[in-house]
Coordinates of C-alpha atoms in Angstrom, one line a residue:
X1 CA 10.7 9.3 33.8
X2 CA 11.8 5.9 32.8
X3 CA 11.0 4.8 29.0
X4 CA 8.9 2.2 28.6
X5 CA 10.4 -0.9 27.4
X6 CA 9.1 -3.3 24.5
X7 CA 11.0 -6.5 23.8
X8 CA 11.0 -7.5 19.9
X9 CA 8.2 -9.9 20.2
X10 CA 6.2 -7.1 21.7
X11 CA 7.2 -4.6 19.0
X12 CA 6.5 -7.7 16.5
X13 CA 3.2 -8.0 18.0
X14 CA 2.2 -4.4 17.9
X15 CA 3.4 -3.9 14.7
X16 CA 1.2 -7.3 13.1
X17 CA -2.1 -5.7 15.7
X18 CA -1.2 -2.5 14.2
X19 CA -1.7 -3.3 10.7
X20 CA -5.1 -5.2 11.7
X21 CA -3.3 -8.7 10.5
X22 CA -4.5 -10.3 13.8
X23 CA -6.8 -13.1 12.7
X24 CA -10.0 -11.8 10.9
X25 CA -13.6 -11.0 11.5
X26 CA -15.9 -13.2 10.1
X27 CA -18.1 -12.0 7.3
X28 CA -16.0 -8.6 6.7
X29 CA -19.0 -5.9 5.6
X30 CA -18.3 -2.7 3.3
X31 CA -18.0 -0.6 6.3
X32 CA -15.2 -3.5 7.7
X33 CA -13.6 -2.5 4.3
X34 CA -13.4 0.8 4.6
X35 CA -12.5 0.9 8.6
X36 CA -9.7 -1.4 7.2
X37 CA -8.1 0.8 4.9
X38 CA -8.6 3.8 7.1
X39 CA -6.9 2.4 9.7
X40 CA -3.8 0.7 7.8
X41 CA -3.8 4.6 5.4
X42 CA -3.6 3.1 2.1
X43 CA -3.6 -0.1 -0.1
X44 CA -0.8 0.3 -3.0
X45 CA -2.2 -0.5 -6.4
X46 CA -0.3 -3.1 -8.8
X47 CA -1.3 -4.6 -11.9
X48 CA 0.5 -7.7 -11.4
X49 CA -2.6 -10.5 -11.5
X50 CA -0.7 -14.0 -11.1
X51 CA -2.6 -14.7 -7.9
X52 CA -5.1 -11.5 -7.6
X53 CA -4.6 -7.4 -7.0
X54 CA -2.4 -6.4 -4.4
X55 CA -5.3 -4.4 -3.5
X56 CA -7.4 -7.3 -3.5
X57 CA -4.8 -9.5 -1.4
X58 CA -4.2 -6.8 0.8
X59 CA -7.7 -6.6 2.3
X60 CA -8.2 -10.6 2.2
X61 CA -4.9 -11.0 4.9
X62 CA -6.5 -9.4 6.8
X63 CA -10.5 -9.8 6.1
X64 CA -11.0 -12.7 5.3
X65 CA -13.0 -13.7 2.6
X66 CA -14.9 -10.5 1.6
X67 CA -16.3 -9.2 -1.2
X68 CA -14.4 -7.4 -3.5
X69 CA -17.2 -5.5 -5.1
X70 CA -17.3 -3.8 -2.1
X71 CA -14.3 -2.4 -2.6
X72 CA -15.4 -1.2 -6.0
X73 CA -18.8 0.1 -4.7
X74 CA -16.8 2.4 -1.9
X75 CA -14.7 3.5 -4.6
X76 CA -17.0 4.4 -7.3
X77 CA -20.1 4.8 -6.5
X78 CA -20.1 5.8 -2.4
X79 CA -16.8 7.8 -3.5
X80 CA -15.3 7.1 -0.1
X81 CA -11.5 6.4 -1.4
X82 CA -9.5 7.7 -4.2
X83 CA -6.6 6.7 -6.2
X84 CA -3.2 8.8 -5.2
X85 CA 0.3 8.6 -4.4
X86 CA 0.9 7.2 -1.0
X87 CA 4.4 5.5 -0.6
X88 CA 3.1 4.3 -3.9
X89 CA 0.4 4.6 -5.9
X90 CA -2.6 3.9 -3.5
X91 CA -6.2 4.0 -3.1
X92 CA -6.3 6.4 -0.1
X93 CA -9.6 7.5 1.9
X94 CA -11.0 10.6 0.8
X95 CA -10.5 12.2 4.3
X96 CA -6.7 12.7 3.7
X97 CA -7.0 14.6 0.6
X98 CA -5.7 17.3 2.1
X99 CA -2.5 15.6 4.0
X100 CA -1.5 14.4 -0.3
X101 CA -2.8 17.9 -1.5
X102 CA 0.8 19.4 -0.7
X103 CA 2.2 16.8 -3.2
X104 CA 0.0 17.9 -6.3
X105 CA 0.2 21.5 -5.4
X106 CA 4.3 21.7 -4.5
X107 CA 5.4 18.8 -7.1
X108 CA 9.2 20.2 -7.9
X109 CA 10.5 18.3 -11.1
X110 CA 14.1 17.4 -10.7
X111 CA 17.0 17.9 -12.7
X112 CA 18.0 15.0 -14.4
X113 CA 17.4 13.3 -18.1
X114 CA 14.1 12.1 -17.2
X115 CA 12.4 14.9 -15.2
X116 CA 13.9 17.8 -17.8
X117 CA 12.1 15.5 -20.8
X118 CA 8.9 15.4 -19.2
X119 CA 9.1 19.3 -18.4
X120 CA 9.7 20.4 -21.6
X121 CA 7.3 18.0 -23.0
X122 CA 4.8 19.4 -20.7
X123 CA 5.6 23.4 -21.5
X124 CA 5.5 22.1 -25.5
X125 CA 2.3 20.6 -25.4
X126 CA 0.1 23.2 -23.0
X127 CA -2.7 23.8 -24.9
X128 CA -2.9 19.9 -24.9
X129 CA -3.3 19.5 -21.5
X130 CA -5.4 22.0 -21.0
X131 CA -7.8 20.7 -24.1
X132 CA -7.9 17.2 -22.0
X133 CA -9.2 19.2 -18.7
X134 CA -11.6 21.5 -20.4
X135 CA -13.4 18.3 -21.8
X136 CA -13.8 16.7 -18.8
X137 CA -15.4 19.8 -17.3
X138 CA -18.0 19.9 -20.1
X139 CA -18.1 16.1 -21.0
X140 CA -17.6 14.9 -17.1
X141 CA -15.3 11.5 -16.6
X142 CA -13.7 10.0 -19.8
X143 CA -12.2 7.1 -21.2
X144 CA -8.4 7.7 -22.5
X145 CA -9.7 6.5 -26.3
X146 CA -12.3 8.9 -26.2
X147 CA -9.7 11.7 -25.6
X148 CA -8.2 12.9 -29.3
X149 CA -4.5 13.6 -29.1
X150 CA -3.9 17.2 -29.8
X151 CA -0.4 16.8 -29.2
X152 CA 2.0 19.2 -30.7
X153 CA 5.1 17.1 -29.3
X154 CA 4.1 13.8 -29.6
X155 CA 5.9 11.8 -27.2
X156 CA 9.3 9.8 -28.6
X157 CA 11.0 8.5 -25.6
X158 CA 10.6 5.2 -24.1
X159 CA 8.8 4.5 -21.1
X160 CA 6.3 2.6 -18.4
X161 CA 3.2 4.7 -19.2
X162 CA 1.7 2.3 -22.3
X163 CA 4.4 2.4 -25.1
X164 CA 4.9 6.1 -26.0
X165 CA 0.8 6.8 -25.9
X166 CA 0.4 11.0 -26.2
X167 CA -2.8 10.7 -23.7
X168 CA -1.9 8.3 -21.1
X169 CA 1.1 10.2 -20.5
X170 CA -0.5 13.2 -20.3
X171 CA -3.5 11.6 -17.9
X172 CA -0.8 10.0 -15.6
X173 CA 1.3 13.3 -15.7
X174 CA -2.4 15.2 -14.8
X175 CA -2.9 12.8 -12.3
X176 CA 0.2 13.3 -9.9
X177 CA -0.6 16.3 -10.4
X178 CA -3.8 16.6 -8.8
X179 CA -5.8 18.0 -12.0
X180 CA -7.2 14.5 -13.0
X181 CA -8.3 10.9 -10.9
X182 CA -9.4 7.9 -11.7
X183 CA -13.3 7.7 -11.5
X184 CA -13.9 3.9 -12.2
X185 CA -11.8 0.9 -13.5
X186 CA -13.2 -1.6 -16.1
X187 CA -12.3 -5.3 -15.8
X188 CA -12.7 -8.3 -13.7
X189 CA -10.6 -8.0 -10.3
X190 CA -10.3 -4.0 -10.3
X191 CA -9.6 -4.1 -13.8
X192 CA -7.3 -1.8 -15.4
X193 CA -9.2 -0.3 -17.9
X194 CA -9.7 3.7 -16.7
X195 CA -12.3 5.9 -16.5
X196 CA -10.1 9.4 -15.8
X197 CA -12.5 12.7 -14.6
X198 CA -11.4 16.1 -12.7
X199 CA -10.4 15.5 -9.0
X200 CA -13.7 17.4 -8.3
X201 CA -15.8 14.4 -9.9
X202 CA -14.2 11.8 -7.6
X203 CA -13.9 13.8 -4.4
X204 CA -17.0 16.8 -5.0
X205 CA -16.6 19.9 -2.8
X206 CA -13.1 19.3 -0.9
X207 CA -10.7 20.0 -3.9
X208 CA -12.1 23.1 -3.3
X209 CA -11.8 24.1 0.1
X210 CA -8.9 26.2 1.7
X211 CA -5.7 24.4 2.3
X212 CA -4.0 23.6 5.7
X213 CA -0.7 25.2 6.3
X214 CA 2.2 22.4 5.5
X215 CA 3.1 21.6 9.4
X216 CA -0.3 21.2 10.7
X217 CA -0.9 18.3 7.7
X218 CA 2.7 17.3 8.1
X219 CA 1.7 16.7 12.3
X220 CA -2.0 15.1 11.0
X221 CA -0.1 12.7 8.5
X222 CA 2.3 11.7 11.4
X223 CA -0.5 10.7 13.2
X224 CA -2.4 8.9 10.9
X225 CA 0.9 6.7 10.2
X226 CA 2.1 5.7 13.6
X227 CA -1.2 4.2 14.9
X228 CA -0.6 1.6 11.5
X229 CA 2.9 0.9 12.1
X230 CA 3.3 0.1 16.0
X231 CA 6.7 1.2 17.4
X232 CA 8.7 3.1 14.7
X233 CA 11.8 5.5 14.4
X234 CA 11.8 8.5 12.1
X235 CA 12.9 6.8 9.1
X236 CA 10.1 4.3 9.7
X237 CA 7.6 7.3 9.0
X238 CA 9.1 8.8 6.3
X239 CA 8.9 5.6 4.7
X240 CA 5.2 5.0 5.7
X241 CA 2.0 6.6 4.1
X242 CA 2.7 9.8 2.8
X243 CA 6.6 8.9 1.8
X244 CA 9.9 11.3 1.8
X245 CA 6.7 13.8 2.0
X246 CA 7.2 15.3 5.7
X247 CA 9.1 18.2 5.9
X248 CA 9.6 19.2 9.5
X249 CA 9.5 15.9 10.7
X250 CA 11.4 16.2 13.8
X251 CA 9.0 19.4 14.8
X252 CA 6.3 17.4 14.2
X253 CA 7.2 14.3 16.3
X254 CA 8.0 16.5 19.4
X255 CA 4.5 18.3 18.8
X256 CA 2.9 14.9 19.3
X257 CA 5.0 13.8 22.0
X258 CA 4.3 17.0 24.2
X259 CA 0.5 17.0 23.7
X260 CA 0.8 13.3 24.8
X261 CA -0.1 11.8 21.5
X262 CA 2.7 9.5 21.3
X263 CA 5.5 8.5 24.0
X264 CA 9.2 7.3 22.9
X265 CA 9.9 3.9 24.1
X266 CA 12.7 1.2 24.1
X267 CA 13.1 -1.6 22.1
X268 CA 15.7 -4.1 24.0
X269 CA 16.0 -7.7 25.1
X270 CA 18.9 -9.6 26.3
X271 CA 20.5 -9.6 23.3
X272 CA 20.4 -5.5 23.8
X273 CA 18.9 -2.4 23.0
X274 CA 17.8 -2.0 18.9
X275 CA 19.1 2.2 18.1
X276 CA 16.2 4.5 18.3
X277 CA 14.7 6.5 19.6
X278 CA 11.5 4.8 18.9
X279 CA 7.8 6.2 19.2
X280 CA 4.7 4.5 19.7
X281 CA 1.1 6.0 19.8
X282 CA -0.8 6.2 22.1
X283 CA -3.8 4.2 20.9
X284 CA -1.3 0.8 20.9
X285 CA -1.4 1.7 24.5
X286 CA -4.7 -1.1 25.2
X287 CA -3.2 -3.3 22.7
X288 CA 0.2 -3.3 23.8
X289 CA -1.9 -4.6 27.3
X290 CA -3.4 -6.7 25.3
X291 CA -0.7 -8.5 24.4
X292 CA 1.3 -8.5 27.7
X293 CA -2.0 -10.5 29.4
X294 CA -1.4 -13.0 25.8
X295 CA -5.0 -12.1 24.9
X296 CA -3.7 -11.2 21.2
X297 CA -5.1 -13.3 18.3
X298 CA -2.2 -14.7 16.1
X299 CA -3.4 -16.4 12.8
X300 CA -1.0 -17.5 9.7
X301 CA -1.7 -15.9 6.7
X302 CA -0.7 -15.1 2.8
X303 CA 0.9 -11.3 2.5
X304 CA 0.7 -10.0 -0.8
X305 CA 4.4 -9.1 -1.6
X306 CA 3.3 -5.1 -1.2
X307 CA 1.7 -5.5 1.6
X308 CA 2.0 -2.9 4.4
X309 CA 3.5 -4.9 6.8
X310 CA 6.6 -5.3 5.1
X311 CA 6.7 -2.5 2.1
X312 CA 9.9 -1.1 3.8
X313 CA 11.7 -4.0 3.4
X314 CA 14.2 -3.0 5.5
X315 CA 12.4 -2.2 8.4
X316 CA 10.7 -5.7 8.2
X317 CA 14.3 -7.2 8.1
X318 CA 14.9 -5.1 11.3
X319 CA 12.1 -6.5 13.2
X320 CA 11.0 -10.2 12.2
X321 CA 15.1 -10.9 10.8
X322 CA 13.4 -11.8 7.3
X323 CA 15.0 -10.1 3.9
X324 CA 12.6 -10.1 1.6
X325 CA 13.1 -8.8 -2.3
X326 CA 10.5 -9.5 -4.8
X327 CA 12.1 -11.1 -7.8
X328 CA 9.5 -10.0 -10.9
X329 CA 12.4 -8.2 -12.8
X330 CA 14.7 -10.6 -12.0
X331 CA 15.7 -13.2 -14.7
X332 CA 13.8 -16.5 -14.1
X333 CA 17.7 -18.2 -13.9
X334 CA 18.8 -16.2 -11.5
X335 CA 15.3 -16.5 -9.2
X336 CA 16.1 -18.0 -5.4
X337 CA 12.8 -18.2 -4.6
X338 CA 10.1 -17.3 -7.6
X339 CA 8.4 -14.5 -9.5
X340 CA 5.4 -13.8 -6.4
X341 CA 6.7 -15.2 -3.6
X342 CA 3.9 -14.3 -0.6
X343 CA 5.5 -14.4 2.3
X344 CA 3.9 -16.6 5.3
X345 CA 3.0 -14.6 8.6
X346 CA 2.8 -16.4 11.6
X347 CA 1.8 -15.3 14.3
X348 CA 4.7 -12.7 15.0
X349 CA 6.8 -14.4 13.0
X350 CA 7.0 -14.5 8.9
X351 CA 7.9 -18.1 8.7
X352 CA 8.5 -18.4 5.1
X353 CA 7.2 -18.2 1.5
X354 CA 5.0 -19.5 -1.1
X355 CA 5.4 -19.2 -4.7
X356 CA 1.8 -19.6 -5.8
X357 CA 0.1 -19.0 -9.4
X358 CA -4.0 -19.0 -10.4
X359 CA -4.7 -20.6 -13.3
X360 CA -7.8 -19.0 -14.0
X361 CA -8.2 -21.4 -17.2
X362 CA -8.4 -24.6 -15.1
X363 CA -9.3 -22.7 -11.8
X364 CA -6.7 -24.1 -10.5
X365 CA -4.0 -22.6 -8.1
X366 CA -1.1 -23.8 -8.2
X367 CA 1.4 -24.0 -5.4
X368 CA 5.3 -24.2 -6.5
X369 CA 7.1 -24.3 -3.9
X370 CA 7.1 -23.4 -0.2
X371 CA 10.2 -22.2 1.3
X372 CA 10.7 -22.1 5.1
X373 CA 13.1 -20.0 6.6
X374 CA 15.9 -21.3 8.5
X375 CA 15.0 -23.3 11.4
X376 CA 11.3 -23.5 10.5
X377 CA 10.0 -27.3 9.1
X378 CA 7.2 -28.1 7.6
X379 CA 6.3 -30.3 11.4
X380 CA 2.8 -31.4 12.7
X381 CA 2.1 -28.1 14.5
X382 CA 3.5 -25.7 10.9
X383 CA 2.4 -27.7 7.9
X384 CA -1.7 -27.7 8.7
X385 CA -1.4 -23.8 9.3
X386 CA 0.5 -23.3 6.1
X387 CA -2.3 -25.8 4.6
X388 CA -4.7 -23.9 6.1
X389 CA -3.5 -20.4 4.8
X390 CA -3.1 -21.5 1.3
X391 CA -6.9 -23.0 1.4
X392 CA -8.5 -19.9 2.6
X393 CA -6.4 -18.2 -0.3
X394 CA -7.8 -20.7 -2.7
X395 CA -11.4 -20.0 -1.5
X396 CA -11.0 -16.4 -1.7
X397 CA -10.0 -16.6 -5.4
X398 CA -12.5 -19.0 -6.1
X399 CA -10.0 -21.8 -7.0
X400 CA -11.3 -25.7 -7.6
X401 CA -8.9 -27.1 -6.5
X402 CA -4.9 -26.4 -5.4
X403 CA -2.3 -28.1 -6.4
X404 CA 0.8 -28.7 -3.8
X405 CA 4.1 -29.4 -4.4
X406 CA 6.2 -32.0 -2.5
X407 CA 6.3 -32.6 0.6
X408 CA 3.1 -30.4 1.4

């Protein structure tokens, strides 16, 4: 039987429907929320705040303007997500606990500078750990200052984890781990400030029920991942969701494929057929209808910088030709574009970029620059999109009033 066939604005197309960045429902609800993130697997978590959250940002692309206290309410108090390692750290739903158990439960440290430190640290300071873990159990969720340090190493080396800190290492260490999660977050805009408790006291009963063999949560995480990403090749999973974490992936794509779950395809056009082989669910199948009769709903949009859509960056370079890089670390000289540059989707295309700020002082937000890739200009049919998109931004973050930059 012949392949089906996509052409690269179909596969564009699927891949913006599958990620649920058509153009949003109005007056998104908790339960909008939460189908959301179900759906698209996981939001990454980042603490960069120059516009909002990724988290935050993530949901608004493709939401609307929703509440974010819904997101905290879901998290906290329903306790229908929890914080984990995705292809990142992620708030994931509490459903696939068991498709990141295998990570906590199999973590191998490697073998060079950085792994043996934190090994031997961990071996030298036992009793420490399990001090922390004990006093959860009797004390329930905690915050890190009112955890005593009962270090016997203390911790010397430089590092990420809050300036050589005995019990934030420990708690993050616990935490990939699978021993500890985070049970609430202080702060305005999903603050930072952690409440850390047992995974029990985030996710009850299920940390405790018997674990799936590897393959079978290898198969389910494959096909939680391909109904978010539209058409993708192998390497597009193992970057997606659960990622470098699915051993026996080949076994696990034929599985699917002979029980029908997902089909291989072709992605070719005039130009000629992109490698693959490709797969595509079976779900996209109505959508991928859809958007043959042109009864998709393009809109133009902000994406947060980690947003789903294009967090393999070179997958997104594959299928929209746009290189993206985000240029935080990168000395403000050497910059080509800014420090968090949102790229513009539209339609099936990502357009270009804006360098926006909030100034939460002034409540202000304050636009840059707008760069347009090659080919794009700023015309009477692009600017009042791009106008558009960077007022429902401003509305969602409770700006005054924006501030544009020539010629916008």
């Amino acid at each position: 039987m012949a392949l089906l066939t996509l052409t690269p604005r179909e596969a564009r197309r699927l891949a913006v429907a599958a990620q649920r960045l058509e153009a949003p429902r109005p007056a998104p609800s908790k339960a909008d929320i939460l189908d959301t993130i179900r759906h698209i697997t996981c939001l990454q978590l980042d603490p960069i705040n120059v516009v909002a959250r990724t988290q935050l940002l993530v949901l608004f692309s493709r939401l609307g303007r929703y509440d974010p206290a819904d997101l905290e309410t879901l998290l906290w108090d329903d306790k229908r997500l929890f914080e984990y390692w995705a292809h990142a750290a992620s708030i994931l739903p509490v459903e696939d606990f068991p498709i990141v158990r295998p990570q906590m439960t199999h973590h191998k440290p490697g073998n060079g500078v950085w792994s043996r430190r934190v090994r031997e640290w961990l071996e030298a300071n036992a009793g420490f750990r399990q001090a922390i873990l004990d006093e959860m159990a009797a004390r329930g969720p905690l915050f890190a200052e009112q955890i005593e340090s009962q270090a016997n190493v203390p911790w010397t080396y430089d590092n990420t984890w809050g300036g050589g800190k005995d019990i934030r290492i420990m708690l993050d260490l616990l935490w990939y781990r699978g021993y500890v999660t985070v049970t609430r977050r202080m702060g305005n805009g999903y603050g930072l400030k952690k409440q850390w408790g047992l995974m029990e006291h985030q996710l009850g009963r299920r940390v405790h029920e018997s674990p799936a063999e590897r393959p079978v949560l290898v198969r389910r995480a494959v096909a939680r991942a391909l109904p978010a990403l539209g058409p993708a090749r192998l390497r597009d999973v193992k970057h997606y969701f659960t990622r470098h974490q699915y051993p026996g992936l080949d076994q696990a794509l034929a599985a699917l494929e002979r029980d029908g779950v997902i089909q291989q395809v072709r992605l070719a056009d005039g130009d000629g057929e992109r490698p693959g082989p490709w797969f595509l669910h079976r779900d996209l199948l109505p959508t991928l209808e859809r958007i043959r009769r042109e009864a998709w709903q393009p809109q133009t949009v902000l994406l947060s910088p980690f947003d789903n859509l294009i967090a393999d960056r070179d997958r997104t370079e594959l299928l929209f030709d746009f290189y993206y890089r985000i240029e935080i670390y990168t000395p403000a000289a050497k910059r080509q574009y800014g420090y968090y540059v949102m790229p513009i989707l539209h339609g099936d295309r990502l357009i270009g970029r804006v360098d926006p700020r909030m100034d939460r002082k002034t409540g202000r937000l304050l636009i840059n620059a707008v760069h347009l890739e090659p080919g794009v200009t700023l015309d009477s049919r692009i600017r009042p999109v791009v106008v558009e998109a960077i007022e429902s931004l401003a509305a969602f973050l409770g700006a005054e009033a924006i501030d544009y930059p020539p010629p916008l």
